Coordinates of C-alpha atoms and ligand atoms in Angstrom, one line a residue:
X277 CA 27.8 7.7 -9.7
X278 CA 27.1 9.6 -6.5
X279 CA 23.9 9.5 -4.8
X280 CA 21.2 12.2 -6.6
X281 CA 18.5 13.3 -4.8
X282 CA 14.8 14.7 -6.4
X283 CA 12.8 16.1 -3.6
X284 CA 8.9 15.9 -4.7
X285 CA 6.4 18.2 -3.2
X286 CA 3.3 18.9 -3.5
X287 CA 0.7 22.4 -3.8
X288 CA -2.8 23.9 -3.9
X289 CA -4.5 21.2 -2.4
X290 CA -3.6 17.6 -0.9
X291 CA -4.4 13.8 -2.5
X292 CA -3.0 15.0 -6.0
X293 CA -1.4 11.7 -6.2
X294 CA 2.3 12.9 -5.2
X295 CA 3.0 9.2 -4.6
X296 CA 2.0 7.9 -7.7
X297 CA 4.0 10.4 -9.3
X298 CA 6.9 9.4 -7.5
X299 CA 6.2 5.8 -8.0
X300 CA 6.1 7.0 -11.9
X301 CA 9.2 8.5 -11.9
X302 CA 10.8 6.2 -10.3
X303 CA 9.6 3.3 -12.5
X304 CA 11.0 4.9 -15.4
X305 CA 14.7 5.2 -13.8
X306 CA 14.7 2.1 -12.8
X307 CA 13.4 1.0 -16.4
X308 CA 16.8 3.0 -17.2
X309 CA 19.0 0.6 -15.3
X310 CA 19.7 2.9 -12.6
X311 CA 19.2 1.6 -8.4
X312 CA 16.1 3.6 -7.0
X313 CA 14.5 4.0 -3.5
X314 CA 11.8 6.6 -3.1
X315 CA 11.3 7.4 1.0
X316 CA 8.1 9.7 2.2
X317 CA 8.4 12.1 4.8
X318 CA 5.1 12.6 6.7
X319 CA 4.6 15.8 8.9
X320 CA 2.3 14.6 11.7
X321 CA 3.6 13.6 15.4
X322 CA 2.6 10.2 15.4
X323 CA 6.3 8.3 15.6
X324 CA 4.5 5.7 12.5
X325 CA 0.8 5.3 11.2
X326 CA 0.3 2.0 12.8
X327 CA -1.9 3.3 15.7
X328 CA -4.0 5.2 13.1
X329 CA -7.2 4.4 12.2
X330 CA -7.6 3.9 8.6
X331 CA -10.2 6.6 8.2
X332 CA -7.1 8.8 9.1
X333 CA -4.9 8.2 6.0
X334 CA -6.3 4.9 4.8
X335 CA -4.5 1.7 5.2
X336 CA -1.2 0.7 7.2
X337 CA 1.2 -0.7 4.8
X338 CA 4.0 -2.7 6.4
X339 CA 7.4 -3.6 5.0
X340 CA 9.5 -6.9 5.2
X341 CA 11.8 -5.6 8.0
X342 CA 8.3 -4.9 10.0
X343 CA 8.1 -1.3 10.2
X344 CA 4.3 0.0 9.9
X345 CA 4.3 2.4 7.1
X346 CA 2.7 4.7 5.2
X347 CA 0.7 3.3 2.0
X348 CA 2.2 5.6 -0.5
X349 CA 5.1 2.7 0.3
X350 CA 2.7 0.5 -1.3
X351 CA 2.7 2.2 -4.4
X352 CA 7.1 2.5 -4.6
X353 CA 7.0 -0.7 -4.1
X354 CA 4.3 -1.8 -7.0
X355 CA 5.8 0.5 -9.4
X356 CA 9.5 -0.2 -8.5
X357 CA 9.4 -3.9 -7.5
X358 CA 11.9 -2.8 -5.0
X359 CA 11.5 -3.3 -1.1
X360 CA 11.7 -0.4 1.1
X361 CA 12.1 -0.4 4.6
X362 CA 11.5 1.9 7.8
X363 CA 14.3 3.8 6.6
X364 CA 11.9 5.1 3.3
X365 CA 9.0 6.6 6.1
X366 CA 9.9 9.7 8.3
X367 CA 7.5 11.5 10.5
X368 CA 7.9 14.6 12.1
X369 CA 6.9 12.5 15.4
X370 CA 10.0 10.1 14.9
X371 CA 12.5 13.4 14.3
X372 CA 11.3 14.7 17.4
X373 CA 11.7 11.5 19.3
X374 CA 15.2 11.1 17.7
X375 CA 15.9 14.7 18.5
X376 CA 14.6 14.1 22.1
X377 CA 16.4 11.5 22.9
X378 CA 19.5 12.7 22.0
X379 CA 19.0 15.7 24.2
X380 CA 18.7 13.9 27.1
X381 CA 21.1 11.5 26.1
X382 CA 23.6 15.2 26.6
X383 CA 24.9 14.5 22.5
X384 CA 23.6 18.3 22.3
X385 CA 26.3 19.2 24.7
X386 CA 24.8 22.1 26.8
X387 CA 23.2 23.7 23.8
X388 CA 19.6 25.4 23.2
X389 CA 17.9 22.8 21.4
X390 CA 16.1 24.4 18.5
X391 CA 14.3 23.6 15.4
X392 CA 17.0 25.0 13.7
X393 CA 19.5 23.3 13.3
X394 CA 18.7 20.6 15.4
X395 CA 15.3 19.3 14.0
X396 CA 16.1 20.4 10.6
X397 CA 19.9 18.2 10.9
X398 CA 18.0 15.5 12.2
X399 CA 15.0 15.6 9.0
X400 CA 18.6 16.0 7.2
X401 CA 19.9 12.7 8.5
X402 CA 17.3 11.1 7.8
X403 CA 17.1 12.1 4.3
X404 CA 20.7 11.0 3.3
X405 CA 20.7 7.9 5.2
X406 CA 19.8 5.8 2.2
X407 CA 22.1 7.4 0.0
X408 CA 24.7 6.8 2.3
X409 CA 24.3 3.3 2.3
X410 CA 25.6 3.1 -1.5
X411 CA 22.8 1.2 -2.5
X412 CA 21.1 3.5 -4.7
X413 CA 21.8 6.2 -7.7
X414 CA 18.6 8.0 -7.1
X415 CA 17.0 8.5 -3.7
X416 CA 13.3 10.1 -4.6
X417 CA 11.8 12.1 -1.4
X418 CA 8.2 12.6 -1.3
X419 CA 7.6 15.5 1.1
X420 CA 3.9 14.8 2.6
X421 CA 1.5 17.3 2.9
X422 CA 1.2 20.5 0.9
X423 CA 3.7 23.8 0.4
X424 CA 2.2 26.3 2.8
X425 CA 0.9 24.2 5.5
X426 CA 2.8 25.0 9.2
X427 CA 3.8 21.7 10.1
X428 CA 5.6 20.7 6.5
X429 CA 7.7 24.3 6.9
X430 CA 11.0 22.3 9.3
X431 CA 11.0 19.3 6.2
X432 CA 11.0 22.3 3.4
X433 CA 13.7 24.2 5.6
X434 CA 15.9 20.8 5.3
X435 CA 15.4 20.7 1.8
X436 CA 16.2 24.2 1.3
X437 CA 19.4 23.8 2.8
X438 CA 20.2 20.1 0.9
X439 CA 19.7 22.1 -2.3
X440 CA 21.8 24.7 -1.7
X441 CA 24.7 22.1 -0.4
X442 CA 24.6 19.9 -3.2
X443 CA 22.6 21.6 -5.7
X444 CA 24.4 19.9 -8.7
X445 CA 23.0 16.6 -7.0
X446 CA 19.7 17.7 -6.0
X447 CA 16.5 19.1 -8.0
X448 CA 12.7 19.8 -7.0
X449 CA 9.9 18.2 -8.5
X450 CA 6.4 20.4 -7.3
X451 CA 2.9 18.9 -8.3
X452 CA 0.3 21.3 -8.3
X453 CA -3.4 21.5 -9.4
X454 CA -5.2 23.1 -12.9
X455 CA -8.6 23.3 -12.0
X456 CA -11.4 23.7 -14.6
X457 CA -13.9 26.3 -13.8
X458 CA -17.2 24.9 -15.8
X459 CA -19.0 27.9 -15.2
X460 CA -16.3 30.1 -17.2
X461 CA -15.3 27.3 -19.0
X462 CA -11.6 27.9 -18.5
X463 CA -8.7 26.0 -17.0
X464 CA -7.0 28.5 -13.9
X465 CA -3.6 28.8 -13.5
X466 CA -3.3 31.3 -10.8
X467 CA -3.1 28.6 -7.8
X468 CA -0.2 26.7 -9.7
X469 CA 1.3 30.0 -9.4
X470 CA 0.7 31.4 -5.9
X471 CA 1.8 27.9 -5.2
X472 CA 4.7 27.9 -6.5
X473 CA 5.8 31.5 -4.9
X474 CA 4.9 30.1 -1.7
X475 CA 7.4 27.1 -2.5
X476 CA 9.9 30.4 -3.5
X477 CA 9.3 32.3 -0.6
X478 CA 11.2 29.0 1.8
X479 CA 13.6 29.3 -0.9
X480 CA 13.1 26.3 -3.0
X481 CA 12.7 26.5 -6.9
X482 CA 11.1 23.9 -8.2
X483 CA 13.0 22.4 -11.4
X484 CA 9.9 21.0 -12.4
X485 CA 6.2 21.2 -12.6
X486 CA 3.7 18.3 -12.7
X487 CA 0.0 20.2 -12.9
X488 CA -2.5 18.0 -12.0
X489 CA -5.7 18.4 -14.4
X490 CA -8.6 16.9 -16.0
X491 CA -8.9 19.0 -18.8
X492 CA -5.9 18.8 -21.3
X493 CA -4.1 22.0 -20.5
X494 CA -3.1 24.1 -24.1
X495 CA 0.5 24.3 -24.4
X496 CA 0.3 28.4 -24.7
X497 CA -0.8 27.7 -20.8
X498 CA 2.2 25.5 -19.9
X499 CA 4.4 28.3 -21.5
X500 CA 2.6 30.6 -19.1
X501 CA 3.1 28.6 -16.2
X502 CA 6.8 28.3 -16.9
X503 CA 7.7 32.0 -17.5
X504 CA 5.8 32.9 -14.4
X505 CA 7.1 29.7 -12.3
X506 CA 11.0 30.2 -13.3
X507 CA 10.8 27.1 -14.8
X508 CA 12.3 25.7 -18.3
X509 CA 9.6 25.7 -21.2
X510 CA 9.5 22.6 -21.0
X511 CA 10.5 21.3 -17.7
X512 CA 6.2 21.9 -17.2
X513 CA 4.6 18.0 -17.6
X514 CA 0.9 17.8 -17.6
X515 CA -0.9 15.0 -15.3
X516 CA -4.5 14.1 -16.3
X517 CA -6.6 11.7 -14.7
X518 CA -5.6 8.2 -16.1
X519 CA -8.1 5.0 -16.5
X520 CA -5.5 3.7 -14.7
X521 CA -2.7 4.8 -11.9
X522 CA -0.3 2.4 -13.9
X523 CA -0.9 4.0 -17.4
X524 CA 0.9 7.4 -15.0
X525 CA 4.5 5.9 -16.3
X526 CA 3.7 6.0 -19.7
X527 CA 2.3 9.1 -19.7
X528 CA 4.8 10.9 -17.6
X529 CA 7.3 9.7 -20.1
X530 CA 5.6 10.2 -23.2
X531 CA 6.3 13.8 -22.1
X532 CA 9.9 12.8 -21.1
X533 CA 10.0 13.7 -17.3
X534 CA 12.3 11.4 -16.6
X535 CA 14.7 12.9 -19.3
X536 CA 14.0 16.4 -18.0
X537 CA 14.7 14.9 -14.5
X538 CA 18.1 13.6 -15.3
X539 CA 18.8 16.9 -16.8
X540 CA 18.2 18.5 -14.1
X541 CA 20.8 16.5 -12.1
X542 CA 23.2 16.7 -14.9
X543 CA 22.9 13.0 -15.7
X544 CA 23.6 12.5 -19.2
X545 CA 20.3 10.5 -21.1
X546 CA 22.1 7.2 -22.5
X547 CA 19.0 5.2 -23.6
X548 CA 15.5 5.0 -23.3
X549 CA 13.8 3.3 -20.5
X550 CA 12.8 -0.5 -21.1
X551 CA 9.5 -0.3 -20.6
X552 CA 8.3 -3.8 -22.6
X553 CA 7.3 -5.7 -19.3
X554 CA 5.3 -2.9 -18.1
X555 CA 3.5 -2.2 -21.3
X556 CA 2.6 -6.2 -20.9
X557 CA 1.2 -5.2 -18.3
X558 CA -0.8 -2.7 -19.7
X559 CA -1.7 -4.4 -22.7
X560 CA -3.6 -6.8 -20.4
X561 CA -5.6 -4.2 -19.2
X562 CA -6.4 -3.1 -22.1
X563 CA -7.2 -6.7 -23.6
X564 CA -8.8 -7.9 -20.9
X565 CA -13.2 -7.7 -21.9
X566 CA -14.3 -10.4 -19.5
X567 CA -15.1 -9.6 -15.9
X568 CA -14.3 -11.5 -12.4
X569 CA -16.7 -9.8 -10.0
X570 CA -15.0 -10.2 -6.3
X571 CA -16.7 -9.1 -2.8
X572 CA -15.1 -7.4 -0.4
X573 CA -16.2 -8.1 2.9
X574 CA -15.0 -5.6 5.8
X575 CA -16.4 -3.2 7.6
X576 CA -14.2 0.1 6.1
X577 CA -15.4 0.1 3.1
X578 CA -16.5 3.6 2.6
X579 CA -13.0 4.4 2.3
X580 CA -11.4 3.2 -0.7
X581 CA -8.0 3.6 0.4
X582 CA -8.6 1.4 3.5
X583 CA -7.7 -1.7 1.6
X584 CA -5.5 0.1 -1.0
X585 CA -2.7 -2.5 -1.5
X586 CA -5.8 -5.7 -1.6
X587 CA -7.5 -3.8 -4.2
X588 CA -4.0 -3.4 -6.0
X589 CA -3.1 -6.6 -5.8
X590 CA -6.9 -7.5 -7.1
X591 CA -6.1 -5.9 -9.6
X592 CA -2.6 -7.4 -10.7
X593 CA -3.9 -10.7 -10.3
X594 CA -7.7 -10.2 -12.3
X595 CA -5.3 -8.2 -15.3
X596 CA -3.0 -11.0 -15.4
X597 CA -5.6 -13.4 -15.7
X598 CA -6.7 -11.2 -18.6
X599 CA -9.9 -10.1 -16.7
X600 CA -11.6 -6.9 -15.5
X601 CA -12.3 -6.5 -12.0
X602 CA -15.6 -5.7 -10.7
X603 CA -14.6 -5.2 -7.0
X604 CA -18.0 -4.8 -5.1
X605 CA -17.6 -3.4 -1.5
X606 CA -19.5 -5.1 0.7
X607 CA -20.4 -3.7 4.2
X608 CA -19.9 -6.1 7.6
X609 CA -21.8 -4.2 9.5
X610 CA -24.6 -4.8 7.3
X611 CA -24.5 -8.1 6.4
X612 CA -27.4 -10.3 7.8
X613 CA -28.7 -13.6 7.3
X614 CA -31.6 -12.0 5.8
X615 CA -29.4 -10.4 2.8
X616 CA -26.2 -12.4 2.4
X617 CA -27.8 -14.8 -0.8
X618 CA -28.8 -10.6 -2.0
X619 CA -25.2 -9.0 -1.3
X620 CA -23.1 -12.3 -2.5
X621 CA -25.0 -14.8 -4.9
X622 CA -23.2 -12.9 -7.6
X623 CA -20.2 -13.3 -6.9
X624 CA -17.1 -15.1 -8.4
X625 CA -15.3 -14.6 -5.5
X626 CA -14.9 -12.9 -1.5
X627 CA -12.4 -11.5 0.3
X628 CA -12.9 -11.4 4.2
X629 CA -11.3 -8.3 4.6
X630 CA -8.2 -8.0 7.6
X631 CA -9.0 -5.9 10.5
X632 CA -9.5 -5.2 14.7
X633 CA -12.1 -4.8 17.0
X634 CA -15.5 -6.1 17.4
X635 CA -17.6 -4.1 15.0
X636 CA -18.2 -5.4 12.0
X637 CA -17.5 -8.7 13.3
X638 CA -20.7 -10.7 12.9
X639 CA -21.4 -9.6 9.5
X640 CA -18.1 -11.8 8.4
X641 CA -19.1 -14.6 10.2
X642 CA -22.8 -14.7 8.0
X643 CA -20.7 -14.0 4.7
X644 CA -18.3 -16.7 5.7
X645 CA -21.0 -19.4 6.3
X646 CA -22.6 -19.1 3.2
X647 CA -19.6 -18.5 1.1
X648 CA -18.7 -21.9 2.7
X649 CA -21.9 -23.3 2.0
X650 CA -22.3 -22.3 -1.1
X651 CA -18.5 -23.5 -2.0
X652 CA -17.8 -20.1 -3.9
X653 CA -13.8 -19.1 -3.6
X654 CA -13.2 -17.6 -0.4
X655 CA -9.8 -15.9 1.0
X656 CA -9.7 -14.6 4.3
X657 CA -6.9 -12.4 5.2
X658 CA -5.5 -12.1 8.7
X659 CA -8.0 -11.1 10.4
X660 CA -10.6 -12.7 7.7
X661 CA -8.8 -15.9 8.0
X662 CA -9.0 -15.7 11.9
X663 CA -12.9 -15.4 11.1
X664 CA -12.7 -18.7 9.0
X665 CA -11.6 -20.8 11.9
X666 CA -13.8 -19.2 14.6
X667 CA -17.4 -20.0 11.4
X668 CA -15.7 -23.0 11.5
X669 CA -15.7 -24.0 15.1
X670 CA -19.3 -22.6 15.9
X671 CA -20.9 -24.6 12.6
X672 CA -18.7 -27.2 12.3
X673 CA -17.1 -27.7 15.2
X674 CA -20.4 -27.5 17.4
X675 CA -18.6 -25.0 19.9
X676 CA -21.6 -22.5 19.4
X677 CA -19.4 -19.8 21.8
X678 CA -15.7 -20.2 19.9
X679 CA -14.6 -17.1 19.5
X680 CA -11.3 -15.0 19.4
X681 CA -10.2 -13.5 22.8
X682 CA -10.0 -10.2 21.1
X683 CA -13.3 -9.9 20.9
X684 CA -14.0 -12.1 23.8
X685 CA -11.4 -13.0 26.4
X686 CA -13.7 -14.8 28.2
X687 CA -15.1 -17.3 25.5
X688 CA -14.7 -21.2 26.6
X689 CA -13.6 -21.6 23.2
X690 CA -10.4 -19.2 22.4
X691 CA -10.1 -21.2 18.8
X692 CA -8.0 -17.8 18.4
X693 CA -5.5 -16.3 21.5
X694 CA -3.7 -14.2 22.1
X695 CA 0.8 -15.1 20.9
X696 CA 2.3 -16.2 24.3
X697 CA 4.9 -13.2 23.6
X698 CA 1.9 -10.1 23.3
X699 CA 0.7 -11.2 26.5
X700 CA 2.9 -8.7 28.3
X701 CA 3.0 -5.8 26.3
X702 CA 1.1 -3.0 26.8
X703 CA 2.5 -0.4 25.1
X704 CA 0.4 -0.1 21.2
X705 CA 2.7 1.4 18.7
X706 CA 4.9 -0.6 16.8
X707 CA 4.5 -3.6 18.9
X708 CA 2.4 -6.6 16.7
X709 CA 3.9 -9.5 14.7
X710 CA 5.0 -7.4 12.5
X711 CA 7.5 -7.7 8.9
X712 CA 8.1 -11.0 6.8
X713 CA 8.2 -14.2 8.1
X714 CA 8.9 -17.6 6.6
X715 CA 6.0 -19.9 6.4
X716 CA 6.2 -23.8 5.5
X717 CA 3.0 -25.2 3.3
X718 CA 2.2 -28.2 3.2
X719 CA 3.1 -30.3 0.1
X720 CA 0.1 -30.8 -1.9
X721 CA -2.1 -28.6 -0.9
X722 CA -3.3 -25.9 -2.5
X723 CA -1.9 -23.0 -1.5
X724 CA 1.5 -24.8 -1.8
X725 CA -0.2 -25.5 -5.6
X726 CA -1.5 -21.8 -6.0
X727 CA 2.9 -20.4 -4.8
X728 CA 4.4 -23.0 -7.0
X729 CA 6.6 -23.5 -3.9
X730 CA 6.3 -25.0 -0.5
X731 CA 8.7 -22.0 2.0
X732 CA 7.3 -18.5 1.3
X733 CA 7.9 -15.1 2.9
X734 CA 5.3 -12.9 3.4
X735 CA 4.7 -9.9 5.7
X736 CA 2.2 -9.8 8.9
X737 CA 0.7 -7.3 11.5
X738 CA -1.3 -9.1 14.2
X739 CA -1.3 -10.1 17.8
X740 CA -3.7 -12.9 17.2
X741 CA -3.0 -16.9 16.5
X742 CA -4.5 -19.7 16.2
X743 CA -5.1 -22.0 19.1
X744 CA -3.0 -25.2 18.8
X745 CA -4.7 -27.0 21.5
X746 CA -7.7 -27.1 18.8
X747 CA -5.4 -28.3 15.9
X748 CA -6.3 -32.1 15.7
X749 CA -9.8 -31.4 15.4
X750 CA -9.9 -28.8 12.8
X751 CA -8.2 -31.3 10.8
X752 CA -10.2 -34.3 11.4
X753 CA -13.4 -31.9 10.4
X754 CA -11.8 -30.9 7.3
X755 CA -10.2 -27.2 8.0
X756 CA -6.4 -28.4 7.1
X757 CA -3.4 -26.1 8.8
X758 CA -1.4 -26.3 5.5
X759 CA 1.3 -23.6 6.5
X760 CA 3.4 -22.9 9.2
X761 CA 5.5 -21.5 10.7
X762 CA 9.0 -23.2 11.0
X763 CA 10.6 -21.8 14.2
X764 CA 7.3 -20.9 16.2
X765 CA 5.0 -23.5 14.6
X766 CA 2.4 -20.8 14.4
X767 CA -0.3 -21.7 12.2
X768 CA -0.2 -19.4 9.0
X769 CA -2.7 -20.4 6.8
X770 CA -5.7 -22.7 6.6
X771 CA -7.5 -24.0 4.0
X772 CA -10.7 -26.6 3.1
X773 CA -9.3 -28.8 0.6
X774 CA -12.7 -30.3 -0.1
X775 CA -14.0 -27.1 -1.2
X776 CA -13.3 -24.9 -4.8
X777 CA -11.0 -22.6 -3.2
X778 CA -11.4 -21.9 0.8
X779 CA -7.7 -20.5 1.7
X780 CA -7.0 -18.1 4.7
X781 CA -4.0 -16.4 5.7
X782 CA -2.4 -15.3 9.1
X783 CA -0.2 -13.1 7.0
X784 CA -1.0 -10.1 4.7
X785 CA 0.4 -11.4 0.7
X786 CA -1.4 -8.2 -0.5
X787 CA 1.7 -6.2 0.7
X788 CA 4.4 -8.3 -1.5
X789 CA 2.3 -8.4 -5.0
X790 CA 3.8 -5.8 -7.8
X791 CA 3.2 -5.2 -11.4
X792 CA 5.9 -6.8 -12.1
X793 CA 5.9 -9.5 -9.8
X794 CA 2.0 -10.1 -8.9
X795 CA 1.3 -12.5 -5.9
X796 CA 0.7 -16.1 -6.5
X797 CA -2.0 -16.9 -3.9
X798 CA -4.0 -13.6 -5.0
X799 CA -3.3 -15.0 -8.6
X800 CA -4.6 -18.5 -8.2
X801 CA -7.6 -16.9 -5.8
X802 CA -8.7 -15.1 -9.2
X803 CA -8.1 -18.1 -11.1
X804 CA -10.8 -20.0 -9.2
X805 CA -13.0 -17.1 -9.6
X806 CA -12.5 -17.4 -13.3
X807 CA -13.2 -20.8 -12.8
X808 CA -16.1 -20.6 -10.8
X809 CA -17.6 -17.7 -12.9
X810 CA -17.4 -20.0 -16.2
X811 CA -18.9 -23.4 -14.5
X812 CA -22.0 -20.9 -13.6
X813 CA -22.4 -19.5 -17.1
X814 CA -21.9 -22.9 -18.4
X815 CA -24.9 -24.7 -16.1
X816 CA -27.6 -21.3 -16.3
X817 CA -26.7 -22.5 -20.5
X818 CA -28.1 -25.9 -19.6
Ligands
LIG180 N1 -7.0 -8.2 14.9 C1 -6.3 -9.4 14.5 C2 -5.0 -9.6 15.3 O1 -4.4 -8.7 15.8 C3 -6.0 -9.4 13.0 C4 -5.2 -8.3 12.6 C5 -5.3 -8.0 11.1 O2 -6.2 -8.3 10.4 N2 -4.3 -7.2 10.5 O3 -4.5 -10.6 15.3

């Protein structure tokens, strides 16, 4: 079958959850049999989001082959169980660059570079280079931002001009908003509309609508919709808030989007999608009465999209252990000695969150101390596991003044350095450890126990290590190295055996955990808070 393409963009107003519904459809062609890849075009200059702050656009998700991307490529990859790669995340900054280059390269031969056709071949390019590579039936291609805005107008020009090329093998999926006026009591459709022109006036029609609502919108209104929208009857799909973003699936199909889709792209509908792992899935969700209640230590916490693929993967691994999860945010910059036993006595478990920079900092040292002390399940994560070993050396250790050199190059205790091979770089963007990297536990311990396996690959994004020089003693005190590296020898997690569950990792295993395939170490982590949770219930029963 040749390549199809379904463009998805988005109107009225922005975090309508475009990815999701990509992530949705995509699920449900894949449940089909058929080879998906969603890719998300983002309109702003930066070349990739990895020198953004998360208060920008929330977390930085990375993929296996390192590229620092977007975290709607979280979500493609939870709902598709398929890896993407820095070919699925295009910004307008990397076009530019691409274009750029090639300018002064001459490949432009003498011509006026413009933005037509030069940008708009280039955003082109881009698009069709994973359908090119003959891995894939359907290529899905979030546009970000929404229809109207000035910098989105060179990606809608593209995919004005894809459609009209291969129109046959092309459709337009637009997401807009319903809203529900209280004070009139009535749901408006008049924004879906101008929305929709606005998309018409670049010369797109959309194929299909997805209206965003929280109200259950009558199907007189959908009929509405369509006959003003030039849309099918029933090519209009409602999208109401769901208890859950992985209920979105079963809901989308339920009012057969994915049949509408294939339609559209004149793909004949063979059979329905297989949907019986998923609906596992949610039947655990839906089964699951009991509550694990896990801290979240970090210092961006007023941002719930910060640590968007931790809380995912949370929330794979509490479901599967047929729990609800209570995930209480927990603010490093406030944490004291005075109010740690307050903030973290009830917990079952605590994430030391990943992160950069000084602030914040102390705050996961005080947690850390009395999570150890207190021998609740702890798992620090990158940056939270680089806090583990420097609690360790000040308390344990007796070197009162270890420290990371990130936070202090001048500490006479750099438990964590600077990698030989950052030491010369000084350029920011795109230059960490970064992608998937083998990692060799050690057999017996427990993170070896909690993977089932003792070589794993899982994805990082630091400049960080630990020091080897300080090795020997960490293990003589009782802070084991259990996995490594086996090229570079870096140390990749640590762990206190004596303890119920005290595990950090250099890399980030948040990134690689899926519905369909949730992450072993963020599995057994929930375990122990199960664990943990029923040993206190059983002793306050004493
Ligand atoms: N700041 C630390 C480093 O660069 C940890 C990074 C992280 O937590 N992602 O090594």
């Amino acid at each position: 079958m040749k390549p199809k393409y379904i463009f998805v963009t988005g109107g009225v107003v922005s975090s309508l959850g475009k990815g999701i519904i990509s992530s949705s459809l995509a699920c449900l062609l894949k449940a089909r049999g058929y080879r998906v890849t969603i890719q998300k075009f983002d309109p702003y200059i930066n070349i990739d989001p990895g020198t953004l702050n998360p208060y920008e656009h929330g977390e930085c998700y990375v993929t296996v082959d390192g590229h620092e991307a977007d975290l709607d490529l979280g979500h493609y990859e939870r709902f598709t169980n398929v890896h993407t790669t820095k070919a699925n995340n295009v910004t307008t900054g990397r076009i530019y660059q691409n274009v750029i280059n090639k300018e002064r390269r001459g490949d432009y031969l003498g011509k006026t570079v413009q933005i037509i056709p030069h940008v708009t071949d280039e955003i082109k390019r881009n698009v069709m280079l994973l359908g090119k590579t003959g891995d894939f039936d359907f290529i899905i291609t979030e546009i970000g931002g929404v229809v109207g805005d000035i910098e989105s107008l060179p990606f809608l020009e593209a995919v004005r001009q894809i459609r009209w090329e291969m129109s046959e093998d092309s459709c337009c999926v637009h997401l807009t908003y319903v809203p529900y006026l209280h004070a009139a009591k009535e749901l408006k459709t008049k924004p879906t509309q101008h929305s929709v022109k606005q998309l018409q006036e670049v010369g797109i029609q959309p194929d299909v609508l997805v209206l965003r609502t929280e109200k259950d919108i009558p199907s007189d209104m959908c009929a509405k919709i369509a006959r003003f929208c030039n849309v099918a009857p029933d090519a209009v799909v409602q999208s109401a808030d769901a208890p859950t973003i992985y209920q979105v699936p079963m809901n989308m199909h339920a009012q057969h989007l994915d049949e509408i889709v294939l339609r559209a792209l004149g793909v004949e509908s063979v059979r329905e999608p297989d949907m019986a792992p998923w609906k596992k899935f949610l039947r655990h969700i839906a089964d699951a009465n009991e509550t694990v209640k896990i801290g979240l230590v970090g210092k961006y916490v007023e941002l719930q999209d910060a640590y968007k693929s931790i809380n995912e993967a949370l929330f794979q691994a509490a479901t599967y252990n047929d729990r609800k999860l209570d995930l209480v945010y927990i603010h490093s910059e406030r944490l004291t000695e005075n109010n740690v036993q307050e903030k973290l006595s009830e917990m079952d478990g605590v994430i030391i969150a990943p992160g950069f920079g000084q602030r914040g900092i102390e705050g996961k040292f005080v947690a850390l101390k009395w999570c150890r002390e207190h021998d609740i399940p702890t798992f620090g994560i990158c940056l939270g596991m680089q806090c583990m070993v420097i609690e360790f050396a000040r308390n344990v250790l007796g070197l009162a003044d270890a420290n990371s050199t990130e936070m202090d190059p001048s500490t006479p205790h750099n438990v964590i350095d600077l990698m030989e091979d950052q030491k010369l770089i000084t350029s920011m963007g795109g230059t960490m450890r970064l992608g998937a990297y083998d990692c060799v536990l050690r057999k017996g311990s427990r993170a070896a126990e909690a993977y089932g396996a003792e070589k794993v690959s899982e994805r990082h994004r630091h400049r960080f290590e630990f020091n080897h020089n300080y090795r020997d003693i960490y293990e003589q005190a009782g802070m084991k190295c259990v996995g490594e590296n086996p090229e570079t020898k870096l140390v990749e997690v640590v762990e206190i055996p004596e303890k119920r569950w005290y595990i950090g990792t250099q890399y980030h295993p948040e990134y690689s955990s899926t519905v369909l395939s949730p992450n072993p170490i963020f599995l057994d982590f929930i375990k122990a808070a199960v664990r943990y949770h029923n040993e206190k219930s059983e002793n306050s029963d004493k």
